[in-house]
Structures are given as C-alpha cells and as structure tokens.
Coordinates of C-alpha atoms in Angstrom, one line a residue:
Chain A
X1 CA -11.8 -4.4 129.5
X2 CA -9.8 -1.6 128.0
X3 CA -7.0 0.3 129.8
X4 CA -5.1 3.1 128.5
X5 CA -2.0 4.1 130.4
X6 CA -0.1 7.3 129.8
X7 CA -0.3 7.4 126.0
X8 CA 1.4 10.2 124.0
X9 CA 0.4 10.6 120.3
X10 CA 2.0 13.0 117.9
X11 CA 1.0 14.4 114.5
X12 CA 4.5 15.1 113.2
X13 CA 5.6 17.6 115.8
X14 CA 2.3 18.4 117.3
X15 CA 1.7 16.7 120.7
X16 CA -1.8 15.7 120.5
X17 CA -2.4 13.4 123.4
X18 CA -0.3 14.2 126.6
X19 CA -0.1 11.3 129.1
X20 CA -3.8 10.2 128.6
X21 CA -5.0 7.4 130.8
X22 CA -8.6 6.1 130.9
X23 CA -10.2 2.7 131.2
X24 CA -13.6 1.1 130.3
X25 CA -15.3 -1.8 132.1
X26 CA -17.1 -4.4 130.1
X27 CA -20.6 -3.4 129.2
X28 CA -20.1 0.3 130.0
X29 CA -21.0 3.3 127.9
X30 CA -18.2 5.8 128.5
X31 CA -18.3 9.3 126.9
X32 CA -15.4 11.6 126.0
X33 CA -16.2 15.2 126.1
X34 CA -14.1 18.3 125.3
X35 CA -13.9 21.2 122.8
X36 CA -12.7 21.0 119.2
X37 CA -9.1 19.9 119.1
X38 CA -9.0 18.5 122.7
X39 CA -7.9 15.1 121.3
X40 CA -11.0 13.1 121.5
X41 CA -10.8 11.7 118.0
X42 CA -7.1 11.2 118.3
X43 CA -7.8 8.8 121.2
X44 CA -10.2 6.8 119.0
X45 CA -7.7 6.9 116.2
X46 CA -4.9 5.8 118.4
X47 CA -7.0 2.8 119.8
X48 CA -7.8 1.9 116.0
X49 CA -4.0 2.2 115.2
X50 CA -4.7 4.8 112.5
X51 CA -2.4 7.2 114.4
X52 CA -0.3 4.9 116.5
X53 CA 0.7 6.0 120.0
X54 CA 4.3 7.4 120.4
X55 CA 4.5 6.0 124.0
X56 CA 2.4 4.4 126.6
X57 CA 0.4 1.3 126.9
X58 CA -3.0 0.1 125.7
X59 CA -4.3 -3.0 127.2
X60 CA -7.3 -4.8 125.8
X61 CA -8.7 -7.6 128.0
X62 CA -5.1 -7.8 129.5
X63 CA -3.2 -7.9 126.3
X64 CA -1.0 -5.1 124.9
X65 CA -2.4 -3.8 121.5
X66 CA -0.7 -0.5 120.9
X67 CA 1.8 -1.9 118.4
X68 CA -0.9 -3.9 116.4
X69 CA -1.9 -2.8 112.9
X70 CA -5.5 -1.7 112.3
X71 CA -6.8 -4.8 110.8
X72 CA -5.7 -6.9 113.9
X73 CA -7.4 -4.4 116.1
X74 CA -10.6 -5.0 114.2
X75 CA -10.1 -8.7 114.5
X76 CA -9.8 -8.4 118.3
X77 CA -13.2 -6.8 118.3
X78 CA -12.5 -3.1 118.5
X79 CA -14.4 -1.3 115.7
X80 CA -14.7 2.4 114.9
X81 CA -17.4 4.4 113.5
X82 CA -15.4 7.3 112.1
X83 CA -16.2 10.9 112.4
X84 CA -18.4 12.2 109.5
X85 CA -19.7 8.7 108.8
X86 CA -17.4 7.8 105.9
X87 CA -19.8 5.3 104.3
X88 CA -18.5 4.1 100.9
X89 CA -20.7 6.3 98.8
X90 CA -20.5 4.5 95.3
X91 CA -21.3 1.2 97.0
X92 CA -24.7 -0.1 97.7
X93 CA -26.0 -0.2 101.4
X94 CA -25.7 -3.9 101.5
X95 CA -22.1 -3.9 100.1
X96 CA -21.2 -1.4 102.8
X97 CA -22.7 -3.6 105.4
X98 CA -20.9 -6.7 104.0
X99 CA -17.6 -4.7 104.0
X100 CA -18.0 -4.5 107.8
X101 CA -17.7 -8.1 108.0
X102 CA -14.6 -8.2 105.8
X103 CA -12.3 -9.9 108.1
X104 CA -15.0 -12.5 109.1
X105 CA -15.3 -14.1 105.8
X106 CA -12.1 -16.1 106.2
X107 CA -12.9 -17.2 109.8
X108 CA -14.5 -20.4 110.9
X109 CA -18.0 -19.1 111.6
X110 CA -18.9 -19.1 107.9
X111 CA -21.2 -17.0 105.8
X112 CA -24.4 -18.1 107.6
X113 CA -23.3 -16.1 110.6
X114 CA -22.7 -13.1 108.6
X115 CA -26.1 -13.4 106.8
X116 CA -27.7 -13.6 110.3
X117 CA -26.0 -10.4 111.5
X118 CA -27.0 -8.7 108.3
X119 CA -30.7 -9.5 109.3
X120 CA -30.0 -8.2 112.8
X121 CA -28.7 -4.9 111.5
X122 CA -31.7 -4.6 109.2
X123 CA -34.0 -5.2 112.3
X124 CA -32.2 -2.5 114.2
X125 CA -32.4 -0.2 111.3
X126 CA -35.5 -0.9 109.1
X127 CA -34.8 2.0 106.9
X128 CA -31.6 0.4 105.7
X129 CA -33.5 -2.6 104.6
X130 CA -35.7 -0.5 102.5
X131 CA -32.6 1.0 100.8
X132 CA -30.4 -2.1 100.7
X133 CA -29.7 -1.8 96.9
X134 CA -29.3 1.9 96.9
X135 CA -26.0 3.7 96.6
X136 CA -24.9 4.8 100.0
X137 CA -24.1 8.3 98.7
X138 CA -27.8 8.9 98.0
X139 CA -28.9 8.3 101.6
X140 CA -29.7 11.2 103.9
X141 CA -27.2 12.1 106.6
X142 CA -29.1 10.2 109.3
X143 CA -29.4 7.2 107.2
X144 CA -25.7 7.3 106.5
X145 CA -25.0 7.4 110.2
X146 CA -27.2 4.4 110.7
X147 CA -25.3 2.7 107.9
X148 CA -21.9 3.6 109.5
X149 CA -23.0 2.1 112.8
X150 CA -24.5 -0.9 111.1
X151 CA -21.3 -1.5 109.2
X152 CA -19.4 -1.4 112.3
X153 CA -21.8 -3.8 114.0
X154 CA -21.1 -6.4 111.1
X155 CA -17.6 -6.8 112.5
X156 CA -19.2 -8.1 115.8
X157 CA -17.4 -5.6 118.0
X158 CA -17.0 -6.1 121.6
X159 CA -15.9 -2.5 121.9
X160 CA -17.5 0.0 119.7
X161 CA -15.9 3.4 119.2
X162 CA -18.3 6.0 118.2
X163 CA -17.1 9.4 116.8
X164 CA -19.7 12.2 117.0
X165 CA -22.7 10.1 115.8
X166 CA -25.0 13.1 116.3
X167 CA -22.9 15.4 114.0
X168 CA -25.1 17.4 111.7
X169 CA -28.2 15.4 112.4
X170 CA -31.8 16.4 113.3
X171 CA -32.7 15.9 116.9
X172 CA -35.2 13.2 116.2
X173 CA -32.6 11.1 114.3
X174 CA -30.1 11.7 117.1
X175 CA -32.6 10.4 119.6
X176 CA -33.1 7.3 117.5
X177 CA -29.4 6.7 117.1
X178 CA -28.9 7.1 120.9
X179 CA -31.7 4.6 121.4
X180 CA -30.0 2.1 119.2
X181 CA -26.7 2.5 121.2
X182 CA -28.6 1.7 124.4
X183 CA -30.3 -1.3 122.8
X184 CA -27.0 -2.6 121.8
X185 CA -25.5 -2.5 125.2
X186 CA -28.7 -4.2 126.8
X187 CA -29.0 -7.0 124.1
X188 CA -25.4 -7.8 123.2
X189 CA -23.4 -6.2 126.2
X190 CA -21.4 -4.1 123.7
X191 CA -19.1 -1.7 125.4
X192 CA -19.1 1.7 123.9
X193 CA -16.7 4.6 123.9
X194 CA -18.7 7.6 122.7
X195 CA -17.2 10.9 121.6
X196 CA -19.7 13.6 121.5
X197 CA -20.2 17.4 121.1
X198 CA -23.8 17.0 122.4
X199 CA -22.7 16.7 126.0
X200 CA -25.9 16.7 127.7
X201 CA -27.4 13.7 125.6
X202 CA -24.2 11.9 125.9
X203 CA -24.0 12.3 129.7
X204 CA -27.6 11.2 130.1
X205 CA -27.0 7.9 128.3
X206 CA -23.5 7.2 129.6
X207 CA -22.3 5.6 132.8
X208 CA -19.1 7.5 133.1
X209 CA -17.4 10.3 131.3
X210 CA -14.0 12.0 130.8
X211 CA -13.5 15.5 130.0
X212 CA -10.6 16.6 127.8
X213 CA -8.8 19.9 127.1
X214 CA -5.8 20.4 124.9
X215 CA -4.6 16.8 124.9
X216 CA -5.2 16.1 128.5
X217 CA -7.9 14.4 130.6
X218 CA -8.8 17.2 133.1
X219 CA -12.0 15.6 134.6
X220 CA -13.4 12.2 135.1
X221 CA -16.4 10.8 136.9
X222 CA -19.8 9.2 136.9
X223 CA -22.0 10.7 134.3
X224 CA -24.6 12.0 136.5
X225 CA -22.1 13.8 138.6
X226 CA -20.5 15.3 135.6
X227 CA -23.9 16.6 134.5
X228 CA -24.1 18.5 137.8
X229 CA -20.4 19.7 137.8
X230 CA -20.1 23.3 137.6
X231 CA -17.0 23.5 135.4
X232 CA -18.6 21.0 132.9
X233 CA -21.9 23.0 132.8
X234 CA -20.0 26.2 132.2
X235 CA -17.8 24.8 129.5
X236 CA -20.1 22.4 127.6
X237 CA -23.6 22.7 128.7
X238 CA -23.9 26.6 128.5
X239 CA -25.7 26.8 131.9
X240 CA -25.2 29.7 134.3
X241 CA -22.7 31.0 132.0
X242 CA -23.0 34.6 133.1
X243 CA -23.1 33.9 136.7
X244 CA -19.9 31.9 136.6
X245 CA -18.1 34.5 134.5
X246 CA -19.0 37.2 136.8
X247 CA -17.8 35.4 139.9
Chain B
X1 CA -29.0 -12.1 89.8
X2 CA -28.8 -14.7 86.9
X3 CA -27.8 -12.0 84.5
X4 CA -24.0 -12.4 84.9
X5 CA -23.7 -15.9 83.7
X6 CA -26.0 -15.1 80.7
X7 CA -23.8 -12.0 79.8
X8 CA -20.6 -14.2 80.0
X9 CA -22.1 -17.0 77.9
X10 CA -23.2 -14.5 75.3
X11 CA -19.7 -13.2 75.1
X12 CA -18.1 -16.5 74.9
X13 CA -20.5 -17.4 71.9
X14 CA -19.7 -14.2 70.1
X15 CA -16.0 -14.6 70.6
X16 CA -16.1 -18.1 69.3
X17 CA -18.2 -17.4 66.3
X18 CA -16.5 -14.2 65.2
X19 CA -13.9 -15.9 63.0
X20 CA -16.7 -17.5 60.9
X21 CA -17.5 -13.9 59.7
X22 CA -14.2 -12.2 59.6
X23 CA -11.7 -15.0 58.8
X24 CA -9.4 -14.4 55.9
X25 CA -9.9 -10.7 56.2
X26 CA -7.6 -8.0 57.6
X27 CA -9.9 -7.5 60.5
X28 CA -9.1 -11.0 61.8
X29 CA -5.7 -9.7 62.6
X30 CA -7.0 -6.6 64.3
X31 CA -9.3 -8.8 66.5
X32 CA -6.2 -10.7 67.8
X33 CA -5.0 -7.3 69.0
X34 CA -8.3 -6.4 70.5
X35 CA -7.9 -9.6 72.6
X36 CA -4.5 -8.6 73.7
X37 CA -5.6 -5.1 74.6
X38 CA -8.6 -6.3 76.4
X39 CA -6.3 -8.3 78.7
X40 CA -4.3 -5.2 79.3
X41 CA -7.3 -2.9 79.9
X42 CA -8.9 -5.5 82.3
X43 CA -5.7 -5.6 84.1
X44 CA -5.4 -1.8 84.5
X45 CA -9.0 -1.4 85.3
X46 CA -8.6 -3.7 88.3
X47 CA -6.1 -1.1 89.6
X48 CA -7.6 2.1 88.2
X49 CA -11.2 1.5 88.1
X50 CA -11.7 -0.7 91.2
X51 CA -8.8 0.3 93.6
X52 CA -8.5 3.8 92.3
X53 CA -4.7 3.7 91.9
X54 CA -3.4 5.0 88.6
X55 CA -0.5 3.6 86.7
X56 CA 1.1 5.2 83.7
X57 CA 3.7 2.4 83.5
X58 CA 1.7 -0.5 82.5
X59 CA 3.1 -0.5 79.0
X60 CA 6.4 -1.3 80.8
X61 CA 5.0 -4.5 82.5
X62 CA 3.5 -5.4 79.0
X63 CA 6.8 -4.9 77.4
X64 CA 8.8 -6.8 80.1
X65 CA 6.5 -9.8 79.5
X66 CA 7.1 -9.6 75.8
X67 CA 10.8 -9.2 76.0
X68 CA 11.3 -12.0 78.6
X69 CA 9.3 -14.3 76.3
X70 CA 11.1 -13.3 73.3
X71 CA 14.6 -13.6 74.7
X72 CA 14.2 -16.8 76.7
X73 CA 12.4 -18.6 73.8
X74 CA 14.5 -17.4 70.9
X75 CA 18.0 -16.9 72.4
X76 CA 17.9 -19.7 75.0
X77 CA 15.2 -22.1 73.5
X78 CA 13.4 -22.5 76.8
X79 CA 9.8 -23.9 76.4
X80 CA 7.6 -20.9 75.7
X81 CA 4.7 -21.9 77.9
X82 CA 7.1 -22.2 80.7
X83 CA 8.6 -18.8 79.9
X84 CA 5.1 -17.4 79.8
X85 CA 4.6 -18.4 83.4
X86 CA 8.1 -17.4 84.4
X87 CA 7.7 -13.9 82.9
X88 CA 4.2 -13.3 84.5
X89 CA 5.6 -14.3 87.9
X90 CA 8.8 -12.4 87.5
X91 CA 7.0 -9.1 86.4
X92 CA 4.4 -9.5 89.3
X93 CA 7.2 -10.1 91.8
X94 CA 8.9 -6.9 90.5
X95 CA 5.6 -5.0 90.7
X96 CA 5.1 -6.4 94.3
X97 CA 8.4 -5.1 95.4
X98 CA 8.1 -1.7 93.7
X99 CA 4.5 -1.4 94.8
X100 CA 5.3 -1.0 98.5
X101 CA 7.1 2.3 98.2
X102 CA 5.3 3.6 95.1
X103 CA 1.7 2.9 96.2
X104 CA 2.2 4.9 99.3
X105 CA 1.9 8.0 96.9
X106 CA -1.5 9.2 95.8
X107 CA -3.0 11.0 92.9
X108 CA -0.7 13.1 90.7
X109 CA 2.4 11.7 92.6
X110 CA 1.5 8.1 92.0
X111 CA 1.0 9.0 88.3
X112 CA 4.5 10.5 88.2
X113 CA 6.2 7.6 89.9
X114 CA 4.6 5.0 87.7
X115 CA 5.3 7.1 84.7
X116 CA 9.0 7.1 85.9
X117 CA 8.9 3.3 86.2
X118 CA 7.5 2.9 82.7
X119 CA 10.1 5.2 81.3
X120 CA 12.9 3.3 83.0
X121 CA 11.8 0.1 81.5
X122 CA 11.4 1.6 78.1
X123 CA 14.9 3.1 78.3
X124 CA 16.2 -0.3 79.3
X125 CA 14.7 -2.0 76.1
X126 CA 16.4 0.6 74.0
X127 CA 19.8 0.8 75.6
X128 CA 20.5 -2.9 76.6
X129 CA 21.3 -3.5 72.9
X130 CA 23.2 -6.8 73.6
X131 CA 20.1 -8.5 75.2
X132 CA 17.2 -6.7 73.6
X133 CA 18.5 -5.8 70.3
X134 CA 17.9 -2.1 71.0
X135 CA 15.8 0.3 69.2
X136 CA 15.7 -2.0 66.0
X137 CA 14.0 -4.7 67.8
X138 CA 14.2 -8.3 68.5
X139 CA 13.1 -10.8 65.8
X140 CA 12.9 -14.5 65.5
X141 CA 10.5 -15.2 68.3
X142 CA 8.8 -18.6 67.7
X143 CA 5.1 -19.1 67.4
X144 CA 3.5 -21.0 70.3
X145 CA 2.5 -24.6 69.7
X146 CA 0.6 -27.4 71.4
X147 CA 2.0 -30.7 70.0
X148 CA 1.5 -30.5 66.2
X149 CA -0.7 -27.4 66.4
X150 CA 1.3 -24.4 65.7
X151 CA -0.3 -20.9 66.3
X152 CA 0.9 -19.4 63.0
X153 CA -2.0 -17.6 61.4
X154 CA -4.6 -15.1 62.5
X155 CA -7.4 -17.5 63.1
X156 CA -5.3 -19.7 65.3
X157 CA -3.8 -16.8 67.1
X158 CA -7.3 -15.3 67.6
X159 CA -8.4 -18.4 69.5
X160 CA -5.1 -18.6 71.4
X161 CA -5.5 -15.0 72.6
X162 CA -9.1 -15.0 73.2
X163 CA -9.0 -18.2 75.4
X164 CA -6.7 -16.2 77.7
X165 CA -8.8 -13.2 77.4
X166 CA -12.1 -15.0 78.2
X167 CA -10.6 -16.7 81.2
X168 CA -9.2 -13.5 82.6
X169 CA -12.6 -11.7 82.1
X170 CA -14.3 -14.5 84.0
X171 CA -11.8 -14.1 86.9
X172 CA -12.0 -10.4 86.9
X173 CA -15.8 -10.4 87.1
X174 CA -15.7 -12.9 89.9
X175 CA -13.1 -11.0 91.7
X176 CA -15.0 -7.8 91.4
X177 CA -18.1 -9.3 92.9
X178 CA -16.3 -11.0 95.9
X179 CA -15.4 -9.5 99.3
X180 CA -12.0 -8.4 97.7
X181 CA -13.8 -6.5 95.0
X182 CA -15.7 -4.7 97.6
X183 CA -12.7 -3.9 99.6
X184 CA -11.0 -2.5 96.4
X185 CA -13.9 -0.1 95.7
X186 CA -13.9 0.7 99.5
X187 CA -10.3 1.8 99.1
X188 CA -11.1 3.8 96.1
X189 CA -13.8 5.8 98.1
X190 CA -12.1 6.2 101.6
X191 CA -8.9 4.5 102.7
X192 CA -9.5 5.6 106.2
X193 CA -12.8 4.0 106.5
X194 CA -11.6 0.9 104.7
X195 CA -8.7 0.6 107.3
X196 CA -11.1 0.9 110.3
X197 CA -13.2 -1.9 108.7
X198 CA -10.1 -4.0 109.0
X199 CA -8.9 -3.9 105.3
X200 CA -5.1 -4.1 105.2
X201 CA -5.1 -1.2 102.7
X202 CA -1.3 -1.1 102.0
X203 CA -1.1 -4.8 101.4
X204 CA -4.2 -5.0 99.2
X205 CA -3.1 -2.1 96.9
X206 CA 0.3 -3.8 96.4
X207 CA -1.4 -7.2 95.7
X208 CA -3.7 -5.9 93.1
X209 CA -0.9 -3.9 91.5
X210 CA 1.0 -7.2 91.3
X211 CA -2.0 -9.0 89.9
X212 CA -2.4 -6.4 87.4
X213 CA 1.2 -6.7 86.4
X214 CA 1.0 -10.5 86.2
X215 CA -2.0 -10.2 83.5
X216 CA -0.1 -7.4 81.6
X217 CA 3.1 -9.7 81.4
X218 CA 0.9 -12.5 80.3
X219 CA -0.6 -10.2 77.4
X220 CA 3.1 -9.2 76.6
X221 CA 4.2 -12.9 76.2
X222 CA 1.2 -13.5 73.9
X223 CA 2.1 -10.4 72.0
X224 CA 5.6 -11.5 71.4
X225 CA 4.6 -14.9 70.1
X226 CA 1.9 -13.6 67.8
X227 CA 4.0 -10.8 66.4
X228 CA 7.2 -13.0 66.4
X229 CA 9.0 -9.6 66.7
X230 CA 9.3 -7.0 69.5
X231 CA 10.5 -3.4 69.5
X232 CA 10.6 -0.7 72.3
X233 CA 8.3 1.6 70.4
X234 CA 5.3 -0.6 71.1
X235 CA 6.0 -0.3 74.9
X236 CA 6.5 3.5 75.4
X237 CA 4.8 6.0 77.4
X238 CA 2.2 6.6 74.6
X239 CA 0.8 3.2 74.9
X240 CA 0.4 3.4 78.7
X241 CA -1.6 6.6 78.2
X242 CA -3.6 4.8 75.6
X243 CA -4.4 2.0 78.1
X244 CA -5.6 4.5 80.5
X245 CA -7.8 6.0 77.9
X246 CA -9.2 2.6 77.0
X247 CA -10.1 2.1 80.6
X248 CA -11.8 5.4 80.9
X249 CA -13.7 5.3 77.6
X250 CA -14.9 1.7 78.3
X251 CA -16.0 2.6 81.9
X252 CA -14.1 2.7 85.2
X253 CA -14.7 -0.3 87.3
X254 CA -16.4 -2.4 84.8
X255 CA -14.8 -5.5 83.3
X256 CA -17.1 -5.5 80.3
X257 CA -16.5 -1.8 79.9
X258 CA -12.7 -2.7 79.5
X259 CA -13.7 -5.0 76.6
X260 CA -15.7 -2.3 75.0
X261 CA -13.0 0.4 75.5
X262 CA -10.2 -1.9 74.1
X263 CA -12.4 -2.8 71.2
X264 CA -13.4 0.7 70.2
X265 CA -9.8 2.2 70.5
X266 CA -8.3 -0.8 68.7
X267 CA -10.8 -0.8 65.8
X268 CA -11.3 2.9 65.5
X269 CA -7.8 3.8 63.9
X270 CA -8.4 0.8 61.4
X271 CA -11.8 2.2 60.5
X272 CA -10.6 5.7 60.1
X273 CA -7.9 4.7 57.6
X274 CA -10.3 6.1 55.0
X275 CA -9.8 9.6 56.2
X276 CA -6.0 9.3 55.6
X277 CA -4.2 12.3 57.2
X278 CA -7.2 13.5 59.1
X279 CA -7.8 10.4 61.0
X280 CA -6.1 11.4 64.1
X281 CA -8.3 14.6 64.3
X282 CA -11.5 12.4 64.0
X283 CA -10.1 10.0 66.6
X284 CA -9.5 12.8 69.0
X285 CA -12.9 14.2 68.4
X286 CA -14.6 10.9 69.1
X287 CA -12.7 10.6 72.3
X288 CA -13.7 14.0 73.4
X289 CA -17.4 13.4 72.5
X290 CA -17.3 10.1 74.3
X291 CA -16.0 11.5 77.5
X292 CA -18.4 14.5 77.3
X293 CA -21.6 12.6 76.7
X294 CA -20.7 9.3 78.3
X295 CA -18.9 10.3 81.4
X296 CA -19.4 6.8 82.9
X297 CA -17.9 5.2 79.8
X298 CA -19.3 3.2 77.0
X299 CA -20.6 0.5 79.4
X300 CA -23.0 2.9 81.1
X301 CA -23.3 5.4 78.2
X302 CA -24.6 3.0 75.5
X303 CA -27.6 1.7 77.6
X304 CA -28.4 5.4 78.6
X305 CA -28.4 6.4 74.9
X306 CA -30.5 3.4 73.9
X307 CA -32.9 4.1 76.7
X308 CA -33.2 7.7 75.6
X309 CA -33.8 6.8 72.0
X310 CA -36.1 3.7 72.3
X311 CA -39.1 5.2 74.1
X312 CA -39.2 8.1 71.5
X313 CA -39.5 5.6 68.7
X314 CA -42.5 4.0 70.5
X315 CA -44.2 7.4 70.9
X316 CA -43.9 8.1 67.3
X317 CA -44.9 4.6 66.2

C-alpha cells in the first residue's frame, strides 16, 4: 500500500532522515520505535508533506506522492494525528470533528455521509458525544487524544498516521485508545502507522515494527520477534539492562 | 439554533427604524459613519478575529477604494456603481498578490509588513498630487444615484450605507458558521493541525485577506460618495490602529461584536464633545477599562455584566 524508498529529509542543514526505506501492506499495523530525535515524527511529517522529502520516492498505492501538497495527501486518504494532539482548543468538539471532514464537503458523497461518520465516531468514543458542545480546550488529555483520533477518522483515512497517542496519558486511557485502534483495523481495514514511545504496548498490538536511530532504520521485523530481540529489549524495554551492559 | 435569524431580523428592524428617531439631528450623520466603520471592522475581524492574522494596513485598502471611486467618477465620469465594483475587485486583486509573500509572516512581523503597506499607500495619496490632489484632498465627487433618486442627504445616505452593511453582516455571519469559518478558526489556533486536516492554509489566508480588502474598498467607495471629498488624512496609520481597536473592543471573532465596537468607538468621541479638551483622556480611560473588564469584547462582556447584575436585583426585590 505504502512504499517509502530512500528518502532524505532536511531541517535546514540538519539531515533528519538518512536513506530511510519502509513499507506498509494494506490492513497492517506497523509501529515505528526509537529514541527521541531518531526521526520518527519526521517520517510522519514527510508523509503528510509538512516537511517535504529532499530526495527519494514515496509511493501510495503505486502512485508517487512525495511532491504533493498536504491537502492532496489528505484527499488521497492519508491522515495524521499529530503529536501532542493539537486539537483546536477554542472550537467545540463537534466543530473539531467536522473540520476533520473539511475536504469532503465539496465531494460528491454529500453531507449525509459526513453526518453518518460523525455518529460512528461518537459510537467509538461515547465520551465525545457527551461533550460535543464543549470547547475542546476544556477536555482532559485523554479526551483530547480521542478527539484528535476522531477528527482524523472524519477524513475517512485509509492510512492513519498516529504520532505518540499515549503521550502523557494514564495507563487505562492508553489501553482504551489502543483498543480503538485495533477495532478500526478489524472493522474498516484501516492501515495504521504508529509512532510510539511505549514500545511494549505498541509491539504487542502491531504486526511489524521498524526501529530507528539518528535518522536511520536500524532494525525491522515482525513485532513478536522484535519484542524478543535483545537489542530492542535493552534499548527500549529496559529488560536485562544490567546483564547486557556487563557483557 | 433558531437564534441567529432572530438576532439578524432584530438588527434589520432597528437599523430600518433608527432614522425615525434620529432624522434631522446631527447624530444621523454620525450613524452613516457607524455603518461605514462597521463594514470595515467586519472586514478586519474576518482576518484578525477569525483567521488570527493582523493587518495594520486596512486604512490603505479603505483609502484605495475611496480614491479609485473619487478619481474615476469625478475626473473620468465613469458610472459610479461600476467604479465601485471595479475598485473593490482591483483592491482585492492587489491584496491577493501582496498576500502571498506577506501572509507567510506571523505575529509582529506580519504587523510590520502590513503597516508598511498602509504607509506606502498613504504616501502615494499624498505625493501623487496630479492624480489625487495631494495633501489638500480631492473634491467634487458626485453623490450616488439610482434613476432620479440621488443620495444627497443624511437619511438617504444612511439607508444607502446600511443596506450594504446589513448584507455584509449577513454574509459574514453565514461565512463564520460554514466550514470555511471553522477552517479559519482552526488556522488561528494551530496552522500545523489545520494543514494535516487538509486545509490549504496558505491559500485560505490569502483568500480571506483579499475578501477583507474587497469589503474595505467597498466601504471606501461609499465613503467617497457620501463625503463627496477625500483627503489622505482619513486613511493614515492612525485609522488602521483605530480599526484594530474597534475589532478588539467589540469582540474578536464576532460579527455582531464588530458592529458594537464600530458603534461605540464612532459614537464615543461625539458624546464626549462636552468634555472639550479632556475628551481624549476619557476616551482612553474607557478603552482601558473596557479591555480590562471585558477581555472578550463588548459582545461577551455586556451579557456577562448583565448576568452579574440581574440576579442581584432579584435577591433584593
């Protein structure tokens, strides 16, 4: 479904992604792991065309997309839930959700389809229904994360890019959000690229994973194998830290 | 959700009936300017209150509309209604072109750039003496007319200006409640998030800037025909700042707030005439108090104050 070939992305002179290649099959949940500054978010922003790639190719369903502007990317069905939620704080919950469908108002499907999707999001996150008229800035962190995901779903993404959805949230809420991501895959076959610090939870849910370090992909594999991988355990899961050090 | 139409109908009724009470008086003339200023403040509020982009050059767009109308109708005898349309289109086209480089800037830098734009236009009015008449102004602008009806007194001008104002208010209210309105407020809050939602942030900012300039130029044309005289002093930096003040005092992001802000700041100096030399001090004080105690502007402040006063009365009574 998605193929990234040898992309390089720069922030000014900083070389943030170095010849990164990865792929996603339709219906997969793939997770990107790595320490802070490894380039995980940069991959998502390059996909969303917020920080366009300096070189390399991005293929989405066979078509080159690396030169498209952000709104075209969304139209193709690639939608990002940005890091730190970024809900529109002064707008109501419902306005936030309707903004997610911004590009769909002019399409042929009509407003009925948007209304239906709104109902679906409320089913998925009943708490948002309770707070539909409330300003998004007054929601708790977990609710804001649900809103951010719901807002992205309103664009009917085929590929959902999730940037650290568990950041700063209580474990119970994190569980609920992960449960929703799995439901999405089962019910609508949404492909998910998940960036996470919570490596263990991410690997448990994902099919495959990539591990990044300083702008490069250093490891890739099936999620269950990565969970067992000594290097991953040492670096991201904190297991047997001491033994590996002493060796 | 039926409150919007009621609010608007009420406004139309009040606007239509106001001359019955004020006609013949000096206030009638002031109300014409309340209408013109409301147009400008609504225009600026779309940009500043909704999209969160400041402009300190709106007096320039206003002035361009006024001068284009004045010069083309007085010097070249072109049909004034046609000129009004041409002026608005030309000014919004100019804003569109300037908008692309300028609206890339944010915050203070955007303020500086638009300030510069306003000053350039102001200098042009002053220095292009052959076309504009220079600092002493440009007189002999004809009144507008429809057939035999010539808009040559305050009551007629009042209805002329306010029919534009009411239409623009209606359009602005509808715009603010549409998906575009939501997208504008989204840009205001977070451009990155708006972009990942598929909002073409750069284009939308330029478009709203151009729309704002269009309405401002329209207000300028009306001003020229109502006054029959234009001079650079009305379109300087000072007036741009006054417009921003009206937006903030009225309420950022509220169309009806724009009306309140324009009304208060246009009427206030007239009402303070009695204080003679001290009027400017009292004017300033009122502005300071309004921003201190009504940070959301009059449109949110007045209901809050009323809500605070009314229950107390009930307790006593």
